[in-house]
């Protein structure tokens, strides 16, 4: 039997058991059935995604392109100077410069776009969408991403708010006694802003917005946007703009995204794996837990607490094509997610792999 490469891929992609050779037919027949299609809008997102989820569902109901509806929801948080984990007001790198990462993925086309280490542009999610729609690339970084954004008319601005600058300065002056930066006399060890302490004793803050959506037409789209790890080494790229790590969408199965320690997702292709486990029949929550268990089992010693558990936070969120949503978190700290069931958006507590 002859078949073009494109035809072959279409057959495999459809999970069809139709004959393209015995072994493949058998494998296809053994594969669990794909989730039944359902119609949204249904949205899942990170704990800071309440307004974004509401905006996304409202836009989809009004007939907006669903990925644009999700991105406009995320833009609200990117524009919010009080969210220090995303866009304007995001915490800067160790030099005090805000560097943003974002990705989008559209299940209808299986196309993706992303930017990383983007400076001076408050809406990296919108720039990521243009990378997907207006280039033949998937990921543009650094100065190239800024020039690309400029070409599309994005305004450059100082993204470092006075509050974020003061948090950074406090970190700069207090995180080490072995440099020349000194806190104001009498304030040593007093943290006005209380940036969090990582398990190894160094001070970093994580934070990101993620939104995945099942659309009214039963398609899947997703977006993740972040200022990344605070006080990072300049040029450090996290999981958020990496397709398969901080975001993955497969229109046949579901969508997944993540917030928390990006390095763990980069090492484990977490969002891709969540979707693959859903393909194999797991619920979103089961898939997220299985990925967290694998990550925990591979965590290097310096990141384990005295009980031998990962000391860092990592949260996974997923929606299956049949409309089922679920998530899981490594630890209880801020273990919340947002789910919009089409009627209202709610912040829900997440189950966690470890307590305490
Ligand atoms: N995952 C993001 C990163 O590693 C940060 C976060 O979600 O807190 O860049």
mmCIF file of C-alpha atoms and ligand atoms in Angstrom:
data_model
loop_
_atom_site.group_PDB
_atom_site.id
_atom_site.type_symbol
_atom_site.label_atom_id
_atom_site.label_comp_id
_atom_site.label_asym_id
_atom_site.label_seq_id
_atom_site.Cartn_x
_atom_site.Cartn_y
_atom_site.Cartn_z
ATOM 1 C CA UNK A 1 0.000 0.000 0.000
ATOM 2 C CA UNK A 2 1.401 3.372 -0.836
ATOM 3 C CA UNK A 3 0.882 6.449 1.239
ATOM 4 C CA UNK A 4 2.372 9.921 1.219
ATOM 5 C CA UNK A 5 4.265 11.073 4.317
ATOM 6 C CA UNK A 6 1.557 13.605 5.020
ATOM 7 C CA UNK A 7 -1.146 10.957 4.725
ATOM 8 C CA UNK A 8 0.793 8.628 7.008
ATOM 9 C CA UNK A 9 1.153 11.301 9.667
ATOM 10 C CA UNK A 10 -2.508 12.205 9.412
ATOM 11 C CA UNK A 11 -3.448 8.575 9.943
ATOM 12 C CA UNK A 12 -1.172 8.179 12.952
ATOM 13 C CA UNK A 13 -2.219 11.577 14.323
ATOM 14 C CA UNK A 14 -5.869 10.601 14.183
ATOM 15 C CA UNK A 15 -5.110 7.512 16.262
ATOM 16 C CA UNK A 16 -6.772 5.498 13.545
ATOM 17 C CA UNK A 17 -6.593 1.727 13.601
ATOM 18 C CA UNK A 18 -6.874 1.626 9.832
ATOM 19 C CA UNK A 19 -4.271 -0.511 8.169
ATOM 20 C CA UNK A 20 -0.854 1.005 7.587
ATOM 21 C CA UNK A 21 1.008 -2.156 8.553
ATOM 22 C CA UNK A 22 0.266 -4.806 11.157
ATOM 23 C CA UNK A 23 2.374 -3.481 14.043
ATOM 24 C CA UNK A 24 0.963 0.011 13.806
ATOM 25 C CA UNK A 25 -2.606 -1.260 13.544
ATOM 26 C CA UNK A 26 -2.153 -3.369 16.664
ATOM 27 C CA UNK A 27 -0.584 -0.496 18.575
ATOM 28 C CA UNK A 28 -3.350 1.836 17.518
ATOM 29 C CA UNK A 29 -6.000 -0.681 18.567
ATOM 30 C CA UNK A 30 -4.383 -1.079 21.986
ATOM 31 C CA UNK A 31 -4.234 2.660 22.596
ATOM 32 C CA UNK A 32 -6.809 3.940 25.085
ATOM 33 C CA UNK A 33 -9.656 5.856 23.489
ATOM 34 C CA UNK A 34 -9.069 9.581 23.255
ATOM 35 C CA UNK A 35 -11.206 11.739 25.541
ATOM 36 C CA UNK A 36 -14.614 12.493 24.097
ATOM 37 C CA UNK A 37 -14.875 15.975 22.646
ATOM 38 C CA UNK A 38 -16.855 18.520 24.616
ATOM 39 C CA UNK A 39 -17.592 22.177 24.162
ATOM 40 C CA UNK A 40 -16.396 24.959 26.453
ATOM 41 C CA UNK A 41 -15.873 27.565 27.468
ATOM 42 C CA UNK A 42 -13.945 25.976 30.317
ATOM 43 C CA UNK A 43 -10.776 27.546 31.649
ATOM 44 C CA UNK A 44 -8.106 26.551 34.159
ATOM 45 C CA UNK A 45 -5.318 28.789 35.356
ATOM 46 C CA UNK A 46 -2.907 29.810 38.069
ATOM 47 C CA UNK A 47 -4.062 31.458 41.313
ATOM 48 C CA UNK A 48 -3.605 34.967 39.878
ATOM 49 C CA UNK A 49 -5.812 34.156 36.870
ATOM 50 C CA UNK A 50 -9.267 35.005 38.262
ATOM 51 C CA UNK A 51 -9.686 38.193 36.218
ATOM 52 C CA UNK A 52 -7.929 36.638 33.233
ATOM 53 C CA UNK A 53 -10.225 33.593 33.226
ATOM 54 C CA UNK A 54 -13.309 35.786 33.498
ATOM 55 C CA UNK A 55 -12.083 38.003 30.667
ATOM 56 C CA UNK A 56 -11.196 34.972 28.552
ATOM 57 C CA UNK A 57 -14.624 33.348 28.929
ATOM 58 C CA UNK A 58 -16.386 36.668 28.338
ATOM 59 C CA UNK A 59 -14.401 37.184 25.145
ATOM 60 C CA UNK A 60 -15.051 33.656 23.895
ATOM 61 C CA UNK A 61 -18.780 34.072 24.550
ATOM 62 C CA UNK A 62 -18.747 37.281 22.515
ATOM 63 C CA UNK A 63 -17.163 35.419 19.627
ATOM 64 C CA UNK A 64 -13.587 36.631 19.994
ATOM 65 C CA UNK A 65 -10.902 34.330 18.702
ATOM 66 C CA UNK A 66 -10.386 32.081 21.761
ATOM 67 C CA UNK A 67 -6.610 32.436 21.886
ATOM 68 C CA UNK A 68 -6.978 36.215 21.670
ATOM 69 C CA UNK A 69 -9.584 36.045 24.448
ATOM 70 C CA UNK A 70 -7.099 34.157 26.653
ATOM 71 C CA UNK A 71 -4.251 36.537 25.793
ATOM 72 C CA UNK A 72 -6.392 39.612 26.542
ATOM 73 C CA UNK A 73 -7.184 38.055 29.905
ATOM 74 C CA UNK A 74 -3.479 37.553 30.561
ATOM 75 C CA UNK A 75 -2.745 41.110 29.370
ATOM 76 C CA UNK A 76 -4.831 42.366 32.325
ATOM 77 C CA UNK A 77 -2.339 40.790 34.724
ATOM 78 C CA UNK A 78 0.702 41.799 32.651
ATOM 79 C CA UNK A 79 -0.612 45.395 32.872
ATOM 80 C CA UNK A 80 -1.155 45.205 36.634
ATOM 81 C CA UNK A 81 1.797 46.864 38.416
ATOM 82 C CA UNK A 82 0.801 45.118 41.650
ATOM 83 C CA UNK A 83 1.396 41.594 40.342
ATOM 84 C CA UNK A 84 5.135 41.229 40.812
ATOM 85 C CA UNK A 85 5.396 38.000 38.828
ATOM 86 C CA UNK A 86 4.325 39.121 35.360
ATOM 87 C CA UNK A 87 4.766 42.046 32.936
ATOM 88 C CA UNK A 88 4.812 45.592 34.343
ATOM 89 C CA UNK A 89 5.974 45.477 37.956
ATOM 90 C CA UNK A 90 7.517 42.013 37.611
ATOM 91 C CA UNK A 91 10.562 41.450 39.802
ATOM 92 C CA UNK A 92 13.795 42.047 37.893
ATOM 93 C CA UNK A 93 16.950 40.025 37.308
ATOM 94 C CA UNK A 94 20.010 40.393 39.520
ATOM 95 C CA UNK A 95 20.996 43.589 37.680
ATOM 96 C CA UNK A 96 17.594 45.176 38.348
ATOM 97 C CA UNK A 97 16.298 44.706 34.787
ATOM 98 C CA UNK A 98 12.906 43.157 34.100
ATOM 99 C CA UNK A 99 13.143 40.287 31.601
ATOM 100 C CA UNK A 100 9.910 38.639 30.505
ATOM 101 C CA UNK A 101 9.128 35.189 29.055
ATOM 102 C CA UNK A 102 5.840 34.033 27.474
ATOM 103 C CA UNK A 103 4.384 31.411 25.187
ATOM 104 C CA UNK A 104 1.116 30.665 23.413
ATOM 105 C CA UNK A 105 -0.099 27.503 21.745
ATOM 106 C CA UNK A 106 -3.138 26.962 19.554
ATOM 107 C CA UNK A 107 -4.568 23.453 19.399
ATOM 108 C CA UNK A 108 -6.441 24.197 16.163
ATOM 109 C CA UNK A 109 -3.202 24.487 14.225
ATOM 110 C CA UNK A 110 -0.749 22.921 16.675
ATOM 111 C CA UNK A 111 1.280 26.087 16.250
ATOM 112 C CA UNK A 112 3.121 27.844 19.021
ATOM 113 C CA UNK A 113 4.948 31.113 19.580
ATOM 114 C CA UNK A 114 7.173 32.363 22.358
ATOM 115 C CA UNK A 115 9.525 35.096 23.493
ATOM 116 C CA UNK A 116 12.183 34.944 26.171
ATOM 117 C CA UNK A 117 14.320 37.518 27.991
ATOM 118 C CA UNK A 118 12.211 40.279 26.442
ATOM 119 C CA UNK A 119 12.878 43.703 27.965
ATOM 120 C CA UNK A 120 10.821 46.937 27.994
ATOM 121 C CA UNK A 121 7.596 45.452 26.561
ATOM 122 C CA UNK A 122 4.845 44.822 29.088
ATOM 123 C CA UNK A 123 2.787 42.293 27.090
ATOM 124 C CA UNK A 124 5.061 39.394 26.112
ATOM 125 C CA UNK A 125 2.025 37.127 25.614
ATOM 126 C CA UNK A 126 0.862 39.337 22.733
ATOM 127 C CA UNK A 127 4.348 39.339 21.223
ATOM 128 C CA UNK A 128 4.451 35.529 21.516
ATOM 129 C CA UNK A 129 1.181 35.338 19.559
ATOM 130 C CA UNK A 130 2.737 37.437 16.797
ATOM 131 C CA UNK A 131 5.760 35.141 16.683
ATOM 132 C CA UNK A 132 3.296 32.301 16.071
ATOM 133 C CA UNK A 133 1.139 34.137 13.533
ATOM 134 C CA UNK A 134 3.545 36.437 11.734
ATOM 135 C CA UNK A 135 6.807 34.495 11.537
ATOM 136 C CA UNK A 136 7.994 31.062 10.538
ATOM 137 C CA UNK A 137 9.601 30.690 13.986
ATOM 138 C CA UNK A 138 8.502 29.489 17.393
ATOM 139 C CA UNK A 139 10.849 31.255 19.821
ATOM 140 C CA UNK A 140 12.591 34.637 19.612
ATOM 141 C CA UNK A 141 14.762 35.861 22.488
ATOM 142 C CA UNK A 142 16.481 38.920 23.914
ATOM 143 C CA UNK A 143 17.327 41.802 21.646
ATOM 144 C CA UNK A 144 15.799 40.014 18.645
ATOM 145 C CA UNK A 145 12.492 39.703 20.505
ATOM 146 C CA UNK A 146 12.586 43.413 21.395
ATOM 147 C CA UNK A 147 13.294 44.392 17.786
ATOM 148 C CA UNK A 148 10.480 42.127 16.616
ATOM 149 C CA UNK A 149 8.072 43.722 19.121
ATOM 150 C CA UNK A 150 9.175 47.201 17.991
ATOM 151 C CA UNK A 151 8.519 46.233 14.374
ATOM 152 C CA UNK A 152 4.942 45.416 15.372
ATOM 153 C CA UNK A 153 4.473 48.773 17.088
ATOM 154 C CA UNK A 154 4.767 47.764 20.745
ATOM 155 C CA UNK A 155 5.731 50.684 22.989
ATOM 156 C CA UNK A 156 8.913 50.428 25.012
ATOM 157 C CA UNK A 157 8.774 51.491 28.637
ATOM 158 C CA UNK A 158 10.502 51.088 31.955
ATOM 159 C CA UNK A 159 8.869 47.984 33.460
ATOM 160 C CA UNK A 160 10.625 48.326 36.811
ATOM 161 C CA UNK A 161 8.086 49.912 39.162
ATOM 162 C CA UNK A 162 9.354 51.751 42.200
ATOM 163 C CA UNK A 163 8.062 48.942 44.430
ATOM 164 C CA UNK A 164 9.891 46.254 42.389
ATOM 165 C CA UNK A 165 13.057 48.383 42.454
ATOM 166 C CA UNK A 166 12.853 48.633 46.249
ATOM 167 C CA UNK A 167 12.333 44.873 46.614
ATOM 168 C CA UNK A 168 15.334 44.278 44.347
ATOM 169 C CA UNK A 169 17.468 46.809 46.227
ATOM 170 C CA UNK A 170 16.584 45.189 49.543
ATOM 171 C CA UNK A 171 17.583 41.813 48.113
ATOM 172 C CA UNK A 172 20.771 43.306 46.668
ATOM 173 C CA UNK A 173 21.754 44.829 49.994
ATOM 174 C CA UNK A 174 20.773 41.945 52.223
ATOM 175 C CA UNK A 175 21.299 38.664 50.427
ATOM 176 C CA UNK A 176 25.027 38.577 51.009
ATOM 177 C CA UNK A 177 27.439 39.951 53.560
ATOM 178 C CA UNK A 178 30.290 39.358 51.156
ATOM 179 C CA UNK A 179 29.789 42.261 48.765
ATOM 180 C CA UNK A 180 29.869 46.047 48.900
ATOM 181 C CA UNK A 181 26.126 46.728 49.077
ATOM 182 C CA UNK A 182 24.978 47.744 52.555
ATOM 183 C CA UNK A 183 21.418 48.133 53.865
ATOM 184 C CA UNK A 184 20.519 51.347 55.693
ATOM 185 C CA UNK A 185 22.057 51.273 59.151
ATOM 186 C CA UNK A 186 19.903 49.472 61.700
ATOM 187 C CA UNK A 187 17.832 47.600 59.087
ATOM 188 C CA UNK A 188 20.166 44.656 58.570
ATOM 189 C CA UNK A 189 18.150 41.450 58.370
ATOM 190 C CA UNK A 190 14.839 43.325 58.496
ATOM 191 C CA UNK A 191 12.952 42.498 55.374
ATOM 192 C CA UNK A 192 10.390 45.124 54.471
ATOM 193 C CA UNK A 193 9.157 43.096 51.526
ATOM 194 C CA UNK A 194 9.738 39.561 52.724
ATOM 195 C CA UNK A 195 11.019 37.978 49.548
ATOM 196 C CA UNK A 196 10.889 34.257 50.020
ATOM 197 C CA UNK A 197 13.760 32.005 50.946
ATOM 198 C CA UNK A 198 14.621 29.072 48.741
ATOM 199 C CA UNK A 199 15.470 25.792 50.370
ATOM 200 C CA UNK A 200 19.185 26.268 49.878
ATOM 201 C CA UNK A 201 19.030 29.568 51.771
ATOM 202 C CA UNK A 202 19.189 31.940 48.800
ATOM 203 C CA UNK A 203 16.391 34.361 48.173
ATOM 204 C CA UNK A 204 14.198 34.141 45.119
ATOM 205 C CA UNK A 205 10.554 34.518 44.261
ATOM 206 C CA UNK A 206 8.657 32.546 41.668
ATOM 207 C CA UNK A 207 5.416 33.624 40.044
ATOM 208 C CA UNK A 208 3.725 33.384 36.667
ATOM 209 C CA UNK A 209 0.300 33.413 35.054
ATOM 210 C CA UNK A 210 -0.957 30.429 33.123
ATOM 211 C CA UNK A 211 -4.361 29.960 31.404
ATOM 212 C CA UNK A 212 -5.554 26.976 29.375
ATOM 213 C CA UNK A 213 -8.985 26.922 27.753
ATOM 214 C CA UNK A 214 -11.399 24.547 26.109
ATOM 215 C CA UNK A 215 -13.194 26.775 23.626
ATOM 216 C CA UNK A 216 -16.903 26.915 22.749
ATOM 217 C CA UNK A 217 -16.059 24.981 19.569
ATOM 218 C CA UNK A 218 -14.239 22.252 21.524
ATOM 219 C CA UNK A 219 -10.703 23.339 20.638
ATOM 220 C CA UNK A 220 -7.867 23.926 23.079
ATOM 221 C CA UNK A 221 -5.618 26.953 23.515
ATOM 222 C CA UNK A 222 -3.153 28.080 26.165
ATOM 223 C CA UNK A 223 -0.820 30.837 27.271
ATOM 224 C CA UNK A 224 1.830 31.274 29.980
ATOM 225 C CA UNK A 225 3.473 34.608 30.823
ATOM 226 C CA UNK A 226 6.028 35.529 33.481
ATOM 227 C CA UNK A 227 8.812 37.757 34.704
ATOM 228 C CA UNK A 228 10.412 34.477 35.742
ATOM 229 C CA UNK A 229 12.574 33.765 38.700
ATOM 230 C CA UNK A 230 13.287 36.981 40.548
ATOM 231 C CA UNK A 231 16.911 38.139 40.762
ATOM 232 C CA UNK A 232 17.890 35.568 38.144
ATOM 233 C CA UNK A 233 21.145 35.629 36.247
ATOM 234 C CA UNK A 234 20.548 37.959 33.260
ATOM 235 C CA UNK A 235 19.480 35.893 30.261
ATOM 236 C CA UNK A 236 18.154 33.017 32.364
ATOM 237 C CA UNK A 237 15.143 31.510 30.611
ATOM 238 C CA UNK A 238 12.584 29.520 32.561
ATOM 239 C CA UNK A 239 9.976 26.995 31.511
ATOM 240 C CA UNK A 240 7.220 29.462 30.618
ATOM 241 C CA UNK A 241 8.339 30.180 27.020
ATOM 242 C CA UNK A 242 9.428 26.610 26.345
ATOM 243 C CA UNK A 243 6.788 24.575 24.573
ATOM 244 C CA UNK A 244 6.385 21.284 26.404
ATOM 245 C CA UNK A 245 7.769 22.642 29.672
ATOM 246 C CA UNK A 246 5.578 25.572 30.812
ATOM 247 C CA UNK A 247 2.815 25.017 28.249
ATOM 248 C CA UNK A 248 1.592 22.315 25.902
ATOM 249 C CA UNK A 249 -1.614 21.928 23.927
ATOM 250 C CA UNK A 250 -2.805 18.966 21.893
ATOM 251 C CA UNK A 251 -6.216 19.423 20.357
ATOM 252 C CA UNK A 252 -6.954 15.683 20.505
ATOM 253 C CA UNK A 253 -6.198 15.341 24.202
ATOM 254 C CA UNK A 254 -5.916 18.464 26.328
ATOM 255 C CA UNK A 255 -3.819 21.379 27.455
ATOM 256 C CA UNK A 256 -1.433 21.812 30.378
ATOM 257 C CA UNK A 257 0.663 24.533 31.927
ATOM 258 C CA UNK A 258 2.729 25.176 34.988
ATOM 259 C CA UNK A 259 4.038 27.710 37.471
ATOM 260 C CA UNK A 260 6.795 27.347 40.026
ATOM 261 C CA UNK A 261 10.369 26.135 39.728
ATOM 262 C CA UNK A 262 10.913 26.346 35.985
ATOM 263 C CA UNK A 263 14.131 24.382 36.029
ATOM 264 C CA UNK A 264 12.209 21.283 37.178
ATOM 265 C CA UNK A 265 9.811 21.624 34.239
ATOM 266 C CA UNK A 266 12.660 22.172 31.794
ATOM 267 C CA UNK A 267 14.340 18.986 32.971
ATOM 268 C CA UNK A 268 11.143 16.952 32.774
ATOM 269 C CA UNK A 269 9.104 18.383 29.855
ATOM 270 C CA UNK A 270 6.306 18.571 32.403
ATOM 271 C CA UNK A 271 3.446 20.072 30.410
ATOM 272 C CA UNK A 272 4.056 17.740 27.471
ATOM 273 C CA UNK A 273 4.118 14.804 29.854
ATOM 274 C CA UNK A 274 0.859 15.829 31.546
ATOM 275 C CA UNK A 275 -0.834 15.870 28.136
ATOM 276 C CA UNK A 276 0.708 12.526 27.159
ATOM 277 C CA UNK A 277 -0.494 10.925 30.386
ATOM 278 C CA UNK A 278 -3.988 12.262 29.703
ATOM 279 C CA UNK A 279 -3.729 10.694 26.245
ATOM 280 C CA UNK A 280 -3.070 7.391 27.992
ATOM 281 C CA UNK A 281 -6.291 7.731 29.943
ATOM 282 C CA UNK A 282 -5.336 9.597 33.113
ATOM 283 C CA UNK A 283 -7.525 12.358 34.465
ATOM 284 C CA UNK A 284 -5.920 15.818 34.568
ATOM 285 C CA UNK A 285 -5.320 15.527 38.304
ATOM 286 C CA UNK A 286 -3.811 12.028 38.046
ATOM 287 C CA UNK A 287 -1.563 13.147 35.213
ATOM 288 C CA UNK A 288 -0.350 16.181 37.196
ATOM 289 C CA UNK A 289 0.395 14.029 40.256
ATOM 290 C CA UNK A 290 2.293 11.452 38.213
ATOM 291 C CA UNK A 291 4.492 14.192 36.750
ATOM 292 C CA UNK A 292 5.124 15.690 40.195
ATOM 293 C CA UNK A 293 6.090 12.248 41.533
ATOM 294 C CA UNK A 294 8.593 11.768 38.712
ATOM 295 C CA UNK A 295 10.049 15.243 39.264
ATOM 296 C CA UNK A 296 10.302 14.659 43.012
ATOM 297 C CA UNK A 297 12.102 11.371 42.454
ATOM 298 C CA UNK A 298 14.696 13.051 40.263
ATOM 299 C CA UNK A 299 15.303 16.141 42.396
ATOM 300 C CA UNK A 300 18.914 16.849 43.248
ATOM 301 C CA UNK A 301 19.888 16.626 46.886
ATOM 302 C CA UNK A 302 20.574 20.310 47.528
ATOM 303 C CA UNK A 303 16.915 21.063 46.770
ATOM 304 C CA UNK A 304 15.524 18.506 49.216
ATOM 305 C CA UNK A 305 14.379 19.446 52.713
ATOM 306 C CA UNK A 306 15.449 17.443 55.778
ATOM 307 C CA UNK A 307 12.532 15.045 55.152
ATOM 308 C CA UNK A 308 13.981 14.290 51.710
ATOM 309 C CA UNK A 309 11.164 16.082 49.859
ATOM 310 C CA UNK A 310 11.597 18.773 47.201
ATOM 311 C CA UNK A 311 11.577 22.070 49.095
ATOM 312 C CA UNK A 312 10.388 24.092 46.122
ATOM 313 C CA UNK A 313 6.917 24.783 44.828
ATOM 314 C CA UNK A 314 5.704 23.521 41.473
ATOM 315 C CA UNK A 315 2.106 23.591 40.267
ATOM 316 C CA UNK A 316 0.610 21.887 37.240
ATOM 317 C CA UNK A 317 -2.762 22.715 35.688
ATOM 318 C CA UNK A 318 -4.600 20.752 33.007
ATOM 319 C CA UNK A 319 -7.839 20.608 31.049
ATOM 320 C CA UNK A 320 -8.849 17.577 29.059
ATOM 321 C CA UNK A 321 -10.680 17.712 25.778
ATOM 322 C CA UNK A 322 -13.803 16.342 27.461
ATOM 323 C CA UNK A 323 -13.894 19.387 29.750
ATOM 324 C CA UNK A 324 -12.467 17.788 32.889
ATOM 325 C CA UNK A 325 -10.031 20.089 34.711
ATOM 326 C CA UNK A 326 -7.503 19.316 37.432
ATOM 327 C CA UNK A 327 -4.206 20.288 38.933
ATOM 328 C CA UNK A 328 -1.685 19.357 41.566
ATOM 329 C CA UNK A 329 1.013 21.138 43.548
ATOM 330 C CA UNK A 330 4.269 19.927 45.041
ATOM 331 C CA UNK A 331 3.737 21.764 48.345
ATOM 332 C CA UNK A 332 0.901 23.611 50.123
ATOM 333 C CA UNK A 333 2.399 27.136 49.831
ATOM 334 C CA UNK A 334 -0.076 29.170 47.760
ATOM 335 C CA UNK A 335 -1.436 25.902 46.310
ATOM 336 C CA UNK A 336 -4.449 27.375 44.560
ATOM 337 C CA UNK A 337 -5.739 27.406 41.031
ATOM 338 C CA UNK A 338 -8.559 29.111 39.160
ATOM 339 C CA UNK A 339 -11.237 27.171 37.321
ATOM 340 C CA UNK A 340 -13.959 28.769 35.203
ATOM 341 C CA UNK A 341 -16.689 26.225 34.472
ATOM 342 C CA UNK A 342 -18.421 28.433 31.933
ATOM 343 C CA UNK A 343 -20.671 30.028 34.540
ATOM 344 C CA UNK A 344 -18.217 31.488 37.039
ATOM 345 C CA UNK A 345 -14.544 31.579 37.907
ATOM 346 C CA UNK A 346 -13.539 30.135 41.274
ATOM 347 C CA UNK A 347 -10.274 29.934 43.136
ATOM 348 C CA UNK A 348 -9.825 26.339 44.352
ATOM 349 C CA UNK A 349 -7.394 24.721 46.737
ATOM 350 C CA UNK A 350 -5.062 22.298 44.978
ATOM 351 C CA UNK A 351 -4.200 18.843 46.276
ATOM 352 C CA UNK A 352 -0.522 18.565 47.038
ATOM 353 C CA UNK A 353 2.053 15.807 46.802
ATOM 354 C CA UNK A 354 3.586 16.759 50.148
ATOM 355 C CA UNK A 355 2.097 18.372 53.225
ATOM 356 C CA UNK A 356 3.637 20.740 55.729
HETATM 357 N N1 LIG B 1 8.038 29.046 36.180
HETATM 358 C C1 LIG B 1 8.565 30.376 36.211
HETATM 359 C C2 LIG B 1 10.019 30.340 35.869
HETATM 360 O O1 LIG B 1 10.709 29.437 36.312
HETATM 361 C C3 LIG B 1 8.419 31.073 37.500
HETATM 362 C C4 LIG B 1 7.196 30.774 38.284
HETATM 363 O O2 LIG B 1 6.242 30.238 37.801
HETATM 364 O O3 LIG B 1 7.141 31.101 39.461
HETATM 365 O O4 LIG B 1 10.478 31.237 35.205
#
